[in-house]
């Protein structure tokens, strides 16, 4: 799953530069805004994983005001800023950004700041368990224990470190409950937990002793996620 990012920046040229750089790196930009109010509108209509937030915005309210709202909504954000005056620093102490990206920034610096912040956030946030129902019994699975999922006609196998479950619905439907970015499709019939992958070959993915087929179109995403672990 690519990270869904909202850009809140009052300089149109900078916003376009950021969007181009992010999309080149495989991130999904769900929108941009130049003010507190326009950002609120985008947030009310979209699911957002991360906000890149300029401190200076159009209108009476600035990025720190929006940061307080994001804290309340538990939406993570990184500040984009060139402002370091004492008053701004004091106000920043009252909110909780993942970090800061100083202007002017480079494309590589933008990417590395996002990756490091996202990695730290994921380490601090325990994943919610996956609840499945099989043969009248409810099971609570730790997502990190899931190795891979396999399509089987209109059914779906979930293979964990200790047990295999056959669910009475399709792989596509089951993926709706696995929104974590650790799960990636490698083939029309397989989805793997990237944390369980031990190696990648030209046309397969290895999970220890198991060798699963991989489509050529999925290889790039798998290798990118492997490099981000």
GROMACS .gro file of C-alpha atoms in nm, residues 1 18 43 58 69 79 94 99 103 109-113 124 148 153 162 178 188 225:
model
   21
    1UNK     CA    1   0.000   0.000   0.000
   18UNK     CA    2   0.655   1.833  -0.394
   43UNK     CA    3  -0.951   1.594   0.507
   58UNK     CA    4  -0.312   3.168   0.346
   69UNK     CA    5  -0.647   1.976   1.469
   79UNK     CA    6   0.622   2.038   0.906
   94UNK     CA    7   0.253   2.275   2.188
   99UNK     CA    8   0.950   1.592   1.233
  103UNK     CA    9   1.315   2.467   0.313
  109UNK     CA   10   1.592   1.482   0.145
  110UNK     CA   11   1.214   1.493   0.112
  111UNK     CA   12   1.196   1.118   0.057
  112UNK     CA   13   1.436   1.025   0.336
  113UNK     CA   14   1.252   1.245   0.589
  124UNK     CA   15   0.533   0.306   1.776
  148UNK     CA   16   0.085  -1.481   0.285
  153UNK     CA   17  -1.144  -2.008  -0.667
  162UNK     CA   18   0.158  -2.193   1.280
  178UNK     CA   19  -0.552  -0.579   0.539
  188UNK     CA   20  -0.300  -1.234  -0.908
  225UNK     CA   21   0.907  -0.210   0.003
   0.00000   0.00000   0.00000
